[in-house]
mmCIF file of N, CA and C in Angstrom:
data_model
loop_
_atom_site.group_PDB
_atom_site.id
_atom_site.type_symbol
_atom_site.label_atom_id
_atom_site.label_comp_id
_atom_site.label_asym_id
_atom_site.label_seq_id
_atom_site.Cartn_x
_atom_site.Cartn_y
_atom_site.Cartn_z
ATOM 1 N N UNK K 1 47.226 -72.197 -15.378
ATOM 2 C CA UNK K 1 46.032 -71.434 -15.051
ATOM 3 C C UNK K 1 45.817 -71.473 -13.532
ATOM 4 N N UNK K 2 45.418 -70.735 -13.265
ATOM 5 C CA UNK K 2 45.199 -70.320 -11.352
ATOM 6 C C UNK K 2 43.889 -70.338 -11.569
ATOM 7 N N UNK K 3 43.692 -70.673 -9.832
ATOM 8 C CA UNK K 3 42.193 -70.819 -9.271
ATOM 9 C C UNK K 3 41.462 -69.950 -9.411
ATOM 10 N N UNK K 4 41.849 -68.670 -9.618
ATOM 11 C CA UNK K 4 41.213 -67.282 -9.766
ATOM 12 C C UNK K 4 41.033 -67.442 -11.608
ATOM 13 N N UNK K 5 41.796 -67.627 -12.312
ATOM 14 C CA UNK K 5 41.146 -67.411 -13.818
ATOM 15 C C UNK K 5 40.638 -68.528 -13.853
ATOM 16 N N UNK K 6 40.243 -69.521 -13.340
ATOM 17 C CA UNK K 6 39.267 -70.649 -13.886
ATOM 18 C C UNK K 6 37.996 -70.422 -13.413
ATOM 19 N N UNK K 7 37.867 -70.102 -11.827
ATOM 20 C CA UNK K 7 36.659 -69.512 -11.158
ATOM 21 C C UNK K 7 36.035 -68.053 -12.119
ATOM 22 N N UNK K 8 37.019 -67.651 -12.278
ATOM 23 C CA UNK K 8 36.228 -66.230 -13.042
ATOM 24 C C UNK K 8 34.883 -66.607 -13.901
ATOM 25 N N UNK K 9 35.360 -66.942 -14.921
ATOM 26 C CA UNK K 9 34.128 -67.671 -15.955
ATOM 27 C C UNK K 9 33.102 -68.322 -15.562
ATOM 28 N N UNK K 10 33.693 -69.341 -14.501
ATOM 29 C CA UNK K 10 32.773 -69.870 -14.042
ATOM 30 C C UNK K 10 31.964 -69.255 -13.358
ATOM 31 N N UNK K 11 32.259 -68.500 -12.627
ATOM 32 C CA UNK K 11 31.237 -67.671 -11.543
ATOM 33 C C UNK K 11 30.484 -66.520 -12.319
ATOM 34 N N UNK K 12 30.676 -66.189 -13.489
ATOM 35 C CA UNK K 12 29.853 -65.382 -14.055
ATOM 36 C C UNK K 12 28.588 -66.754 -14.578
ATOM 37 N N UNK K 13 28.750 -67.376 -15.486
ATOM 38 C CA UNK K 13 27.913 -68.755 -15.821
ATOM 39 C C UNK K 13 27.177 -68.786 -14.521
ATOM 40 N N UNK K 14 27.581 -68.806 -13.132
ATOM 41 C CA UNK K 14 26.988 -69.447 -12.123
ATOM 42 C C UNK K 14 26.023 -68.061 -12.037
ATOM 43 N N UNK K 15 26.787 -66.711 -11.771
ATOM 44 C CA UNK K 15 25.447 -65.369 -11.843
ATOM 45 C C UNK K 15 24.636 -65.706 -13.002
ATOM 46 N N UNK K 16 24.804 -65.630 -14.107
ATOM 47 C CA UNK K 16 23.927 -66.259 -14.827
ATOM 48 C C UNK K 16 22.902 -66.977 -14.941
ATOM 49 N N UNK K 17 23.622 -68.417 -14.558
ATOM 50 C CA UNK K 17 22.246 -69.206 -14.095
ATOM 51 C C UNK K 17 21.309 -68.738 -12.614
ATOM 52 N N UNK K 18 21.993 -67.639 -12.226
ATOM 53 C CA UNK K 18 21.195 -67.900 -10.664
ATOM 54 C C UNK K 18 20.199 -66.271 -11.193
ATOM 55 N N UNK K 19 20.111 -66.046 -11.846
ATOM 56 C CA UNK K 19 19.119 -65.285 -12.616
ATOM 57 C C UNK K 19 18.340 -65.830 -13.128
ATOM 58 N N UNK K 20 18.574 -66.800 -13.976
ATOM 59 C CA UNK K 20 17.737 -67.542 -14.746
ATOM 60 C C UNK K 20 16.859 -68.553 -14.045
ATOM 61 N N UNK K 21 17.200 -69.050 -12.649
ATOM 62 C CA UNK K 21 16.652 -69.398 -11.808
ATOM 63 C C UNK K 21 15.398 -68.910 -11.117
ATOM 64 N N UNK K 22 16.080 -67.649 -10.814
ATOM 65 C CA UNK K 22 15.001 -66.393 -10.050
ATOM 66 C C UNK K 22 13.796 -66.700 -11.248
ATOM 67 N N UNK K 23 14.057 -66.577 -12.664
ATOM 68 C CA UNK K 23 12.987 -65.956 -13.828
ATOM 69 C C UNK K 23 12.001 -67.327 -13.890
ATOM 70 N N UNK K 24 12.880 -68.398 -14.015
ATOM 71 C CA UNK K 24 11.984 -69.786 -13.702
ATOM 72 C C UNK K 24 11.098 -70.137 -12.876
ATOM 73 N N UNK K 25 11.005 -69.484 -11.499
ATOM 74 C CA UNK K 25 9.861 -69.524 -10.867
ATOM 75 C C UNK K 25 8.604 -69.560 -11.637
ATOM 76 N N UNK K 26 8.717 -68.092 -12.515
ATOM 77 C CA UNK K 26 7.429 -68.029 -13.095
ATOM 78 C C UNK K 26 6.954 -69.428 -14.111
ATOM 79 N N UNK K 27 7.560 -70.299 -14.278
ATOM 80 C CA UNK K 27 7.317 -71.580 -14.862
ATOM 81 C C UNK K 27 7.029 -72.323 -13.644
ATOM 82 N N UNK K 28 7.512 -72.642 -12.294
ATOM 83 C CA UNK K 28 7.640 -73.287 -11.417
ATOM 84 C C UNK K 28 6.226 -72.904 -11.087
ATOM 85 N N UNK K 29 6.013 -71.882 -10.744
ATOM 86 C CA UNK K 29 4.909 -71.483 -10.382
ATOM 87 C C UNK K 29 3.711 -72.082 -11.268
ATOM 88 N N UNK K 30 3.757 -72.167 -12.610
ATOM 89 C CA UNK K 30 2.392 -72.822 -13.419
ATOM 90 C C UNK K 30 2.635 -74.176 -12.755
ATOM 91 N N UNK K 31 3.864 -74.681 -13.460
ATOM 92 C CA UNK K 31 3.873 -76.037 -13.206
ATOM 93 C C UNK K 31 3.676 -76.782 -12.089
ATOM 94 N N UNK K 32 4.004 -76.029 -10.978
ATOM 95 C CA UNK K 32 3.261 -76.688 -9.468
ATOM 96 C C UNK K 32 2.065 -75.870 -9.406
ATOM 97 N N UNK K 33 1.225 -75.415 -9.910
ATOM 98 C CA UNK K 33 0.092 -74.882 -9.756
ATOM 99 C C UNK K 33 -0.263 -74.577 -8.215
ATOM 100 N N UNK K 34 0.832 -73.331 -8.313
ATOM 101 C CA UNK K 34 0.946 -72.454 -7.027
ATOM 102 C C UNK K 34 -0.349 -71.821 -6.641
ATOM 103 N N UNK K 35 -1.213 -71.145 -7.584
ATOM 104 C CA UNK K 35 -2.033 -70.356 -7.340
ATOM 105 C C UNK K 35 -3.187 -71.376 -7.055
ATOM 106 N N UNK K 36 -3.585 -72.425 -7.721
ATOM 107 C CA UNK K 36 -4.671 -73.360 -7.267
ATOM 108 C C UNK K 36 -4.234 -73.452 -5.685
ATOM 109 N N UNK K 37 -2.915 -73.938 -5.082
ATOM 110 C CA UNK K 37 -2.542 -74.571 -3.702
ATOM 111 C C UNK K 37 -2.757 -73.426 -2.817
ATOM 112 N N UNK K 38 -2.437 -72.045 -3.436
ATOM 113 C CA UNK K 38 -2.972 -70.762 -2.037
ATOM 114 C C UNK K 38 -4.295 -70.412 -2.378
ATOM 115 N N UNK K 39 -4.912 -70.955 -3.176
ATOM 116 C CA UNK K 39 -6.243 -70.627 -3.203
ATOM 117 C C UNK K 39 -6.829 -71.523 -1.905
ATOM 118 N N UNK K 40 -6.197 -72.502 -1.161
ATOM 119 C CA UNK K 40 -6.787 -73.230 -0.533
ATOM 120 C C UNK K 40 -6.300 -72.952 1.204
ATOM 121 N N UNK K 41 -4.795 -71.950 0.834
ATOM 122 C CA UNK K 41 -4.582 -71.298 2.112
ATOM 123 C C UNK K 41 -5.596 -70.423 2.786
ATOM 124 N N UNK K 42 -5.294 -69.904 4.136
ATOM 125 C CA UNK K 42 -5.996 -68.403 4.477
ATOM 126 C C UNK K 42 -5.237 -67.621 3.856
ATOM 127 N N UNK K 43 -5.922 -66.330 3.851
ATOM 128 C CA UNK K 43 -5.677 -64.914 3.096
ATOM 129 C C UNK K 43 -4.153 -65.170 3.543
ATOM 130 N N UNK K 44 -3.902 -64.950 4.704
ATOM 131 C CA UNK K 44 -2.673 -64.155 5.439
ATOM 132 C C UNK K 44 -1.746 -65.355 4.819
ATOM 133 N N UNK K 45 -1.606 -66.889 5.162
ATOM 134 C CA UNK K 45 -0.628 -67.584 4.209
ATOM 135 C C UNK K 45 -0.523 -67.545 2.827
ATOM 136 N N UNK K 46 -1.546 -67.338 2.331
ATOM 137 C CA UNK K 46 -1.484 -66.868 0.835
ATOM 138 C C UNK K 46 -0.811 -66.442 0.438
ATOM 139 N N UNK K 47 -0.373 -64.690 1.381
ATOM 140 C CA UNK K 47 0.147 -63.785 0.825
ATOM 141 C C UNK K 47 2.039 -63.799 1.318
ATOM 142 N N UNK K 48 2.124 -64.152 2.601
ATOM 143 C CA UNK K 48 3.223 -64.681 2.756
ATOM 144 C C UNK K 48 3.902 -65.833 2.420
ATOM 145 N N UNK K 49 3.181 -66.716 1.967
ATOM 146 C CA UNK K 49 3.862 -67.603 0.432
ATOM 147 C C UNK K 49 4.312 -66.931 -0.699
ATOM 148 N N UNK K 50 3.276 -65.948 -1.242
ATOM 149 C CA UNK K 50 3.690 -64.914 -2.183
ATOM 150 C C UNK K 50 4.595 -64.387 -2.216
ATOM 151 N N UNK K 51 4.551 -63.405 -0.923
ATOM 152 C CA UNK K 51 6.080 -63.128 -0.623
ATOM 153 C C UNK K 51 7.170 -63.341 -0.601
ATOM 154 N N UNK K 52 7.389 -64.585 -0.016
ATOM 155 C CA UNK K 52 8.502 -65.369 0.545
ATOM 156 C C UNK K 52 8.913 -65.535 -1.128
ATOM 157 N N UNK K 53 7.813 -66.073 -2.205
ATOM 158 C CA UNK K 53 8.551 -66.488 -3.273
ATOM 159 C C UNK K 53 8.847 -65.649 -4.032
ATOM 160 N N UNK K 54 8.677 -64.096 -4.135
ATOM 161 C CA UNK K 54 8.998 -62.934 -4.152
ATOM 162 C C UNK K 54 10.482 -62.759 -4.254
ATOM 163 N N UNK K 55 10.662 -63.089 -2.301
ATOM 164 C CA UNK K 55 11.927 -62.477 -2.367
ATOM 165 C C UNK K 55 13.459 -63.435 -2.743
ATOM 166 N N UNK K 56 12.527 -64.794 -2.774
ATOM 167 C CA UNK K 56 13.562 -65.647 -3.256
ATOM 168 C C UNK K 56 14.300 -65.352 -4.614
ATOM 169 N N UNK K 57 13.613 -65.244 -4.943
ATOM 170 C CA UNK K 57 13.325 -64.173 -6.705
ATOM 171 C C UNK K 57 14.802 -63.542 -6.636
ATOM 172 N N UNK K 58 13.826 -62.565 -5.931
ATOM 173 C CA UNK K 58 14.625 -61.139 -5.765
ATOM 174 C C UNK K 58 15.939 -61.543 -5.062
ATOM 175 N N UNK K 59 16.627 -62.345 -4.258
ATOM 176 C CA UNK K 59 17.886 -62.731 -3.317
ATOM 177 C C UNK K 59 18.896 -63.524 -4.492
ATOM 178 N N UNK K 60 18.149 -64.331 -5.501
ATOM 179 C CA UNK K 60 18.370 -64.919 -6.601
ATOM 180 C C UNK K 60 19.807 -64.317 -7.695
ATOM 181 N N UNK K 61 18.718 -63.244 -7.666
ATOM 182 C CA UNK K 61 19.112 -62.220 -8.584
ATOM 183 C C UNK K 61 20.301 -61.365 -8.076
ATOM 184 N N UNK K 62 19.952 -60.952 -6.862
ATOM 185 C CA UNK K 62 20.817 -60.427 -5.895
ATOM 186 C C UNK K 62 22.641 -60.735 -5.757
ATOM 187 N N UNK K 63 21.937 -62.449 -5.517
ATOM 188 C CA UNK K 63 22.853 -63.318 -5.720
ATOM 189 C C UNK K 63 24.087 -63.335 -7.114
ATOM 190 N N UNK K 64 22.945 -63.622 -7.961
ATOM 191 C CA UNK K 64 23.742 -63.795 -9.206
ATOM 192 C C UNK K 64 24.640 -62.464 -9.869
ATOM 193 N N UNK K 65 23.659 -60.939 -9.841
ATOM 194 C CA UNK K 65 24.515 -60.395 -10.354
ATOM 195 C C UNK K 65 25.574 -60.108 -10.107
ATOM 196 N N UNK K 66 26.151 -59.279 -9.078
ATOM 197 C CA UNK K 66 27.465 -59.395 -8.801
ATOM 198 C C UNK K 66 28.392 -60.349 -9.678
ATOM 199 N N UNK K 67 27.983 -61.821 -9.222
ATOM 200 C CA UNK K 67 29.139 -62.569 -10.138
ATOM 201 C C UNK K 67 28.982 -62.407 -11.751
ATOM 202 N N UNK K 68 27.871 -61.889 -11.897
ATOM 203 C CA UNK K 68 27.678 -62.170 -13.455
ATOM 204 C C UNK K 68 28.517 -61.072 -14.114
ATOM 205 N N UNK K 69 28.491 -59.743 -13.521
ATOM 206 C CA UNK K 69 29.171 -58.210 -13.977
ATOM 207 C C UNK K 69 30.811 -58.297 -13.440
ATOM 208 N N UNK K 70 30.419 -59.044 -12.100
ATOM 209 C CA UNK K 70 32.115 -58.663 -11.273
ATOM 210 C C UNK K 70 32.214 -59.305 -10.607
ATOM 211 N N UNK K 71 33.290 -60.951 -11.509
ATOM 212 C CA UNK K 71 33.305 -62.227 -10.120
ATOM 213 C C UNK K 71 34.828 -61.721 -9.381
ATOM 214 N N UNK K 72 35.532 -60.334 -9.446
ATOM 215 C CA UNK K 72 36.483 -60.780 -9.007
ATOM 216 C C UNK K 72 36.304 -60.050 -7.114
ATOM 217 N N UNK K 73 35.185 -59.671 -7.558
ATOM 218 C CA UNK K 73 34.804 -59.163 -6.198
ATOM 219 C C UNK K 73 34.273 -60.485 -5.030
ATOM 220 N N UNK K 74 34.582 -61.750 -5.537
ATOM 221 C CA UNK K 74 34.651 -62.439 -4.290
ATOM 222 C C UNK K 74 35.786 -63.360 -4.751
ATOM 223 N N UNK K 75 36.411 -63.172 -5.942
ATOM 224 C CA UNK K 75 37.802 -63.726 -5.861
ATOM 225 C C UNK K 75 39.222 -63.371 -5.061
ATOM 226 N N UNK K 76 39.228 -61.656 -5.105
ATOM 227 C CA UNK K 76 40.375 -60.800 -4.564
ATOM 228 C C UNK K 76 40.319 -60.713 -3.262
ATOM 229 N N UNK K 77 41.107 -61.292 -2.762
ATOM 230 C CA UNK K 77 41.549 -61.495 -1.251
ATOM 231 C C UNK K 77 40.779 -59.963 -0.538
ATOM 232 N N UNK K 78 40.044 -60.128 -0.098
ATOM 233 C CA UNK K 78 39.188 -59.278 1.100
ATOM 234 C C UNK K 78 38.246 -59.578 2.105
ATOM 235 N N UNK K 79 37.887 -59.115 3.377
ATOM 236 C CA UNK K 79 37.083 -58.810 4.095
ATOM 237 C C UNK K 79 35.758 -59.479 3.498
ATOM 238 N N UNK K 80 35.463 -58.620 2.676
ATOM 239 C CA UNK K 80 33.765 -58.749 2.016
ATOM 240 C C UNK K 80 34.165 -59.957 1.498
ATOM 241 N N UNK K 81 34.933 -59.836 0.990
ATOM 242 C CA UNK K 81 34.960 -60.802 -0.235
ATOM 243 C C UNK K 81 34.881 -62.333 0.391
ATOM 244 N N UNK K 82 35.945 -62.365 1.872
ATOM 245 C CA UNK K 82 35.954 -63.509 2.276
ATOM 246 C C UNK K 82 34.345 -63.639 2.848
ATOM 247 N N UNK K 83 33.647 -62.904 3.665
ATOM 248 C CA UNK K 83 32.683 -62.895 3.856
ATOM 249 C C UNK K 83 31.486 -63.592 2.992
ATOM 250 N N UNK K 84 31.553 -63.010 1.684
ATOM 251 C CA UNK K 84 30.685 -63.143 0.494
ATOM 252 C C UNK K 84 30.426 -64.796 0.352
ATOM 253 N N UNK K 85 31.692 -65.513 0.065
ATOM 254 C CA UNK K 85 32.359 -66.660 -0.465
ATOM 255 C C UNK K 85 31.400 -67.888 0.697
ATOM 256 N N UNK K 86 32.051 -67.462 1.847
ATOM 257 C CA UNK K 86 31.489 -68.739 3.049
ATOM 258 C C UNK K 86 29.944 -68.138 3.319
ATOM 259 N N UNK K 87 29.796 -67.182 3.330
ATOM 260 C CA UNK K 87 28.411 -66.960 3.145
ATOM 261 C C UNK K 87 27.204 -67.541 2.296
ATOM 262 N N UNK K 88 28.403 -67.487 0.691
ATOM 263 C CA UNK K 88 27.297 -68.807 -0.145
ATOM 264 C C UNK K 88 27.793 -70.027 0.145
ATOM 265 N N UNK K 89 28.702 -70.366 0.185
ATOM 266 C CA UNK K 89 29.103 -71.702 0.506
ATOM 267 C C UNK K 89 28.184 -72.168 1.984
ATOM 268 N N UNK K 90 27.848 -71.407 2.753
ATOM 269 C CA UNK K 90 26.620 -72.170 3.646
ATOM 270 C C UNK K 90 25.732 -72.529 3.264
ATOM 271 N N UNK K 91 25.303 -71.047 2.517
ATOM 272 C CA UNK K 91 23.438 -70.774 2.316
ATOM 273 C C UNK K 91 23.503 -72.092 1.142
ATOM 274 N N UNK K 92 24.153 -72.093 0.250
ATOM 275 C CA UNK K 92 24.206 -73.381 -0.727
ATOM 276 C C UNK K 92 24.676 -74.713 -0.264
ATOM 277 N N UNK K 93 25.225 -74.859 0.571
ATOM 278 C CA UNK K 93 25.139 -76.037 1.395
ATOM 279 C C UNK K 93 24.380 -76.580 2.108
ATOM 280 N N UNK K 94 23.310 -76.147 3.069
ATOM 281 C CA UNK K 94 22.422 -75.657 3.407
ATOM 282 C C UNK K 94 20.760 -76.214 2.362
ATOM 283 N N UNK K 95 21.313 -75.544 1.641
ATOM 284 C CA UNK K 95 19.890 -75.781 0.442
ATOM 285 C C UNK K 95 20.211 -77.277 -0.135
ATOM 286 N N UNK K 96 21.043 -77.608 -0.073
ATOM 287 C CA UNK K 96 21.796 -79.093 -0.397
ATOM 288 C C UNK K 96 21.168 -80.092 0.481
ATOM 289 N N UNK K 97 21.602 -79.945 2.025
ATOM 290 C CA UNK K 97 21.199 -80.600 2.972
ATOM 291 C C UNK K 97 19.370 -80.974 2.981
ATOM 292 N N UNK K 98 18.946 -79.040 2.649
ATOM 293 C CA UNK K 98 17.641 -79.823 2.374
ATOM 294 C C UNK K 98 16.742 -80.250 1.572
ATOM 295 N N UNK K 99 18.095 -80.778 0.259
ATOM 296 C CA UNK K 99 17.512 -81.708 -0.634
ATOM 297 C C UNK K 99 17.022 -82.819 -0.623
ATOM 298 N N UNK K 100 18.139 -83.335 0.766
ATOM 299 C CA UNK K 100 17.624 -84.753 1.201
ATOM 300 C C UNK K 100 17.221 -84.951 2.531
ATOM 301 N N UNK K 101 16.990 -83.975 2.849
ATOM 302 C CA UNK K 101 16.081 -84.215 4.631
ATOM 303 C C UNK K 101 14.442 -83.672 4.519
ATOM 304 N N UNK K 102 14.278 -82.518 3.495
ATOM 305 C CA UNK K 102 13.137 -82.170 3.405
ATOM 306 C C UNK K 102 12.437 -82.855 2.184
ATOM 307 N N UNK K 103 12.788 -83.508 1.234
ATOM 308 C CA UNK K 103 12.104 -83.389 -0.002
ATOM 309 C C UNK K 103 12.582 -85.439 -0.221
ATOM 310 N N UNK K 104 11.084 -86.134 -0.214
ATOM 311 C CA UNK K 104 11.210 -87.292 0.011
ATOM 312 C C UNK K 104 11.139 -88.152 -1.596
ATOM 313 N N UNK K 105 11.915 -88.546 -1.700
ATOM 314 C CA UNK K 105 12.146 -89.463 -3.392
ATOM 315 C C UNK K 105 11.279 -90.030 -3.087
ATOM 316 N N UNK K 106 9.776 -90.734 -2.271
ATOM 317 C CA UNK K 106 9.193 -91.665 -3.266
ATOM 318 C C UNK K 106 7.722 -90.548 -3.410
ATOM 319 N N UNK K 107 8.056 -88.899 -3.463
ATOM 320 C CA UNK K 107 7.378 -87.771 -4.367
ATOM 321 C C UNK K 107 7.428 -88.046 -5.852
ATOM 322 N N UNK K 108 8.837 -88.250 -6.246
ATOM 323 C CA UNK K 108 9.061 -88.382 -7.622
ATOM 324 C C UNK K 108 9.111 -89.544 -8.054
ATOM 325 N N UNK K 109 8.888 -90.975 -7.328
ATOM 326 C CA UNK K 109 8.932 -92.333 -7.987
ATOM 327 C C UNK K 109 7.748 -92.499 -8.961
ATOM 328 N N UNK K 110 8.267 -92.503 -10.213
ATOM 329 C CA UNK K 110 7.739 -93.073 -11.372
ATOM 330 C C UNK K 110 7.435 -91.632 -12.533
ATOM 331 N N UNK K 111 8.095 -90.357 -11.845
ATOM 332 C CA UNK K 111 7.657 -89.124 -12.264
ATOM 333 C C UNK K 111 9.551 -88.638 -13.028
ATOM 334 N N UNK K 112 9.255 -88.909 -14.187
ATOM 335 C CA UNK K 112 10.413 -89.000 -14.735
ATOM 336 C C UNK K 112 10.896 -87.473 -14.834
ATOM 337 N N UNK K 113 9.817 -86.495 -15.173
ATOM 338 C CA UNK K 113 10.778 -85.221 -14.888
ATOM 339 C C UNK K 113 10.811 -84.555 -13.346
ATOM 340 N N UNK K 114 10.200 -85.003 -12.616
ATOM 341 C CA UNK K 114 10.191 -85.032 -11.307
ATOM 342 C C UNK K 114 11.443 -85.540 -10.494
ATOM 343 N N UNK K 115 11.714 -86.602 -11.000
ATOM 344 C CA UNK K 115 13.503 -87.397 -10.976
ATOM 345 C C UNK K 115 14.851 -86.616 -11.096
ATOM 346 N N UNK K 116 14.475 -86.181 -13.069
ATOM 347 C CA UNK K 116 15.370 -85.409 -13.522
ATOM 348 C C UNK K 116 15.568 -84.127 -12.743
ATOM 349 N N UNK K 117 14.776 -83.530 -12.401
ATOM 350 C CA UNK K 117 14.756 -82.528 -11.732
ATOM 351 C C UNK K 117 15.722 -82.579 -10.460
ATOM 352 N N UNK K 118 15.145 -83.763 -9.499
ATOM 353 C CA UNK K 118 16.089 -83.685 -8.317
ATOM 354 C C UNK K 118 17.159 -83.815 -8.776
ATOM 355 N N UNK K 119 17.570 -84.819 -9.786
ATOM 356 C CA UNK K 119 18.700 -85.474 -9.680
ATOM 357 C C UNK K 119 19.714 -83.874 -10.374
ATOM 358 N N UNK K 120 19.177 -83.139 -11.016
ATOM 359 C CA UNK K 120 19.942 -82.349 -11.846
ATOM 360 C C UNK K 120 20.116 -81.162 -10.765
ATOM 361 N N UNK K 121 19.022 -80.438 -9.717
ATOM 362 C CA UNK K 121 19.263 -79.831 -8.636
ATOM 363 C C UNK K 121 19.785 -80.312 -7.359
ATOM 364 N N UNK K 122 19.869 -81.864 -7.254
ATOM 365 C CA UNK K 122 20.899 -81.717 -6.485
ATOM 366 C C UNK K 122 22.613 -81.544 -6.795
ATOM 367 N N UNK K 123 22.723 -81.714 -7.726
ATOM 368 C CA UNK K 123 23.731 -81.297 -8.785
ATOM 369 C C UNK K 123 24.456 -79.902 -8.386
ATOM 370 N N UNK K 124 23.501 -79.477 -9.221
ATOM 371 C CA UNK K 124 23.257 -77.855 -8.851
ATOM 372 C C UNK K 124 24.083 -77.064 -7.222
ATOM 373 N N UNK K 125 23.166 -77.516 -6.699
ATOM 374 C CA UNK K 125 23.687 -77.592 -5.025
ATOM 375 C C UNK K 125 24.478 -77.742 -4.346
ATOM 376 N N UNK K 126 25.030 -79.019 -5.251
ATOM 377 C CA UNK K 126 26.481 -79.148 -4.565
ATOM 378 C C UNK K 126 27.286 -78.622 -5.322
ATOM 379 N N UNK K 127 27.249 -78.673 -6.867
ATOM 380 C CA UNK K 127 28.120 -77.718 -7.409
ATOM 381 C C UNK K 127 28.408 -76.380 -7.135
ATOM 382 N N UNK K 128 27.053 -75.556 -6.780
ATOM 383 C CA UNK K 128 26.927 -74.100 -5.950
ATOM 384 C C UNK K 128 27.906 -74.207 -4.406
ATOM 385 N N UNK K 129 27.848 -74.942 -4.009
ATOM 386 C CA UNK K 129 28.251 -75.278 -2.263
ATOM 387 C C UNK K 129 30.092 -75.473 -2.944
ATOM 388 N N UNK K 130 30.456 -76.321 -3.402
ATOM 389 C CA UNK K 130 31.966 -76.805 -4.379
ATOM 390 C C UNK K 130 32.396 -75.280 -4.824
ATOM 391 N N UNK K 131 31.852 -74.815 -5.375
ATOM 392 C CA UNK K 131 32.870 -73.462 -5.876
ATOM 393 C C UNK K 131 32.800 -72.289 -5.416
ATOM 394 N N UNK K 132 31.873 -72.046 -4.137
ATOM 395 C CA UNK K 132 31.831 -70.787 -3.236
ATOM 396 C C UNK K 132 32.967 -71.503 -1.990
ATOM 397 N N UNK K 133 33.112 -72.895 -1.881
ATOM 398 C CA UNK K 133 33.837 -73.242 -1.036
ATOM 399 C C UNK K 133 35.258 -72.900 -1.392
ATOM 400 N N UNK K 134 35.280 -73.352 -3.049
ATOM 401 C CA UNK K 134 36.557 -73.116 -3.156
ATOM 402 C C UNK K 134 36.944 -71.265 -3.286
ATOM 403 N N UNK K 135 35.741 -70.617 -3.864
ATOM 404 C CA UNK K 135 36.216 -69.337 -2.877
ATOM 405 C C UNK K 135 36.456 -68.822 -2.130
ATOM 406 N N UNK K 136 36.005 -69.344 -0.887
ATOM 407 C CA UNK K 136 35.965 -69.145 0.006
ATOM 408 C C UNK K 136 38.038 -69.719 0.515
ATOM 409 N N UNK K 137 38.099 -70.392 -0.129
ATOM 410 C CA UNK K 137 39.379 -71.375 0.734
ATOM 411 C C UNK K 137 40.429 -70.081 -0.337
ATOM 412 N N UNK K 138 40.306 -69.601 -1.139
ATOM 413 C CA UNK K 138 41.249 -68.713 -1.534
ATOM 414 C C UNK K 138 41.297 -67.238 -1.426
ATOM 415 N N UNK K 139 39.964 -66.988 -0.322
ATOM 416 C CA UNK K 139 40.060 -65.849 0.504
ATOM 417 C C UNK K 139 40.977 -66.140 1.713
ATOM 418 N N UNK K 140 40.599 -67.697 2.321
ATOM 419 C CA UNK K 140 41.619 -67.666 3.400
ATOM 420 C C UNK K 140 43.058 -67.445 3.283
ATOM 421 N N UNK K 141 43.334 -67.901 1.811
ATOM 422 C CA UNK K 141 44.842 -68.630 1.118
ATOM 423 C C UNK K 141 44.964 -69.148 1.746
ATOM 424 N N UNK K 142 43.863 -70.392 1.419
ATOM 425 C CA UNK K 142 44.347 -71.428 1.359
ATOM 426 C C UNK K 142 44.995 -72.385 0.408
ATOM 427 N N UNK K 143 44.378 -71.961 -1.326
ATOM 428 C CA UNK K 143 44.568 -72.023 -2.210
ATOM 429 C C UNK K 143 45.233 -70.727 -2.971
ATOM 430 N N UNK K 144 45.923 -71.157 -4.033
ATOM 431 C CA UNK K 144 46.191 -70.183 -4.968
ATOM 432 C C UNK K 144 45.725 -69.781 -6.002
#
């Protein structure tokens, strides 16, 4: 089996989940009781919190479909494609880094799904960062 038919599957699973991600906000959102915390912003941060979590949403999704309909469009040696690959392999590396520079474990000490959570998104993160890398390394051919 080659790096390209094992990534395939996988990278649809990964569009997948990164949809299902985007849709989870709307849980994220009760469960951090978003709307109580901008009730306490000004108008104008209010609404650009809103936003911002808007378009995360929306970049989410962005994200995911492509791989979910058509992973071979960042598997097949190209331009875009190489582009595509180190492009997530930053932005998900990146979001990794500020798992542990922005977001302080003794938030979640004694908060057991608070724990699970990091411990399963930082997971996440690096697994996201691990297989856009390795796309990325078989746009260069570097891999086969």
């Amino acid at each position: 089996m080659t790096w390209t038919e094992f990534l395939s599957p996988v990278l649809r699973i990964v569009g997948a989940g990164l949809i299902v991600q985007s849709f989870a906000h709307i849980h994220l959102h009760k469960r951090l009781k978003w709307s109580e915390e901008a009730a306490r912003m000004s108008p104008f941060n209010a609404a650009v919190f809103h936003v911002h979590t808007f378009f995360i949403c929306v970049v989410l999704v962005m994200m995911g479909l492509p791989l979910l309909v058509d992973p071979a469009l960042i598997l097949e040696r190209s331009r875009p494609g190489a582009w595509a690959a180190w492009f997530l392999c930053i932005f998900w590396g990146c979001r990794l880094v500020c798992q542990f520079v922005t977001y302080k474990r003794e938030w979640w000490e004694g908060k057991k799904f608070e724990s699970a959570m990091d411990t399963v998104f930082t997971g996440v993160w690096a697994a996201l960062t691990i297989i856009f890398g390795l796309c990325g390394a078989i746009q260069a051919g570097w891999i086969l």
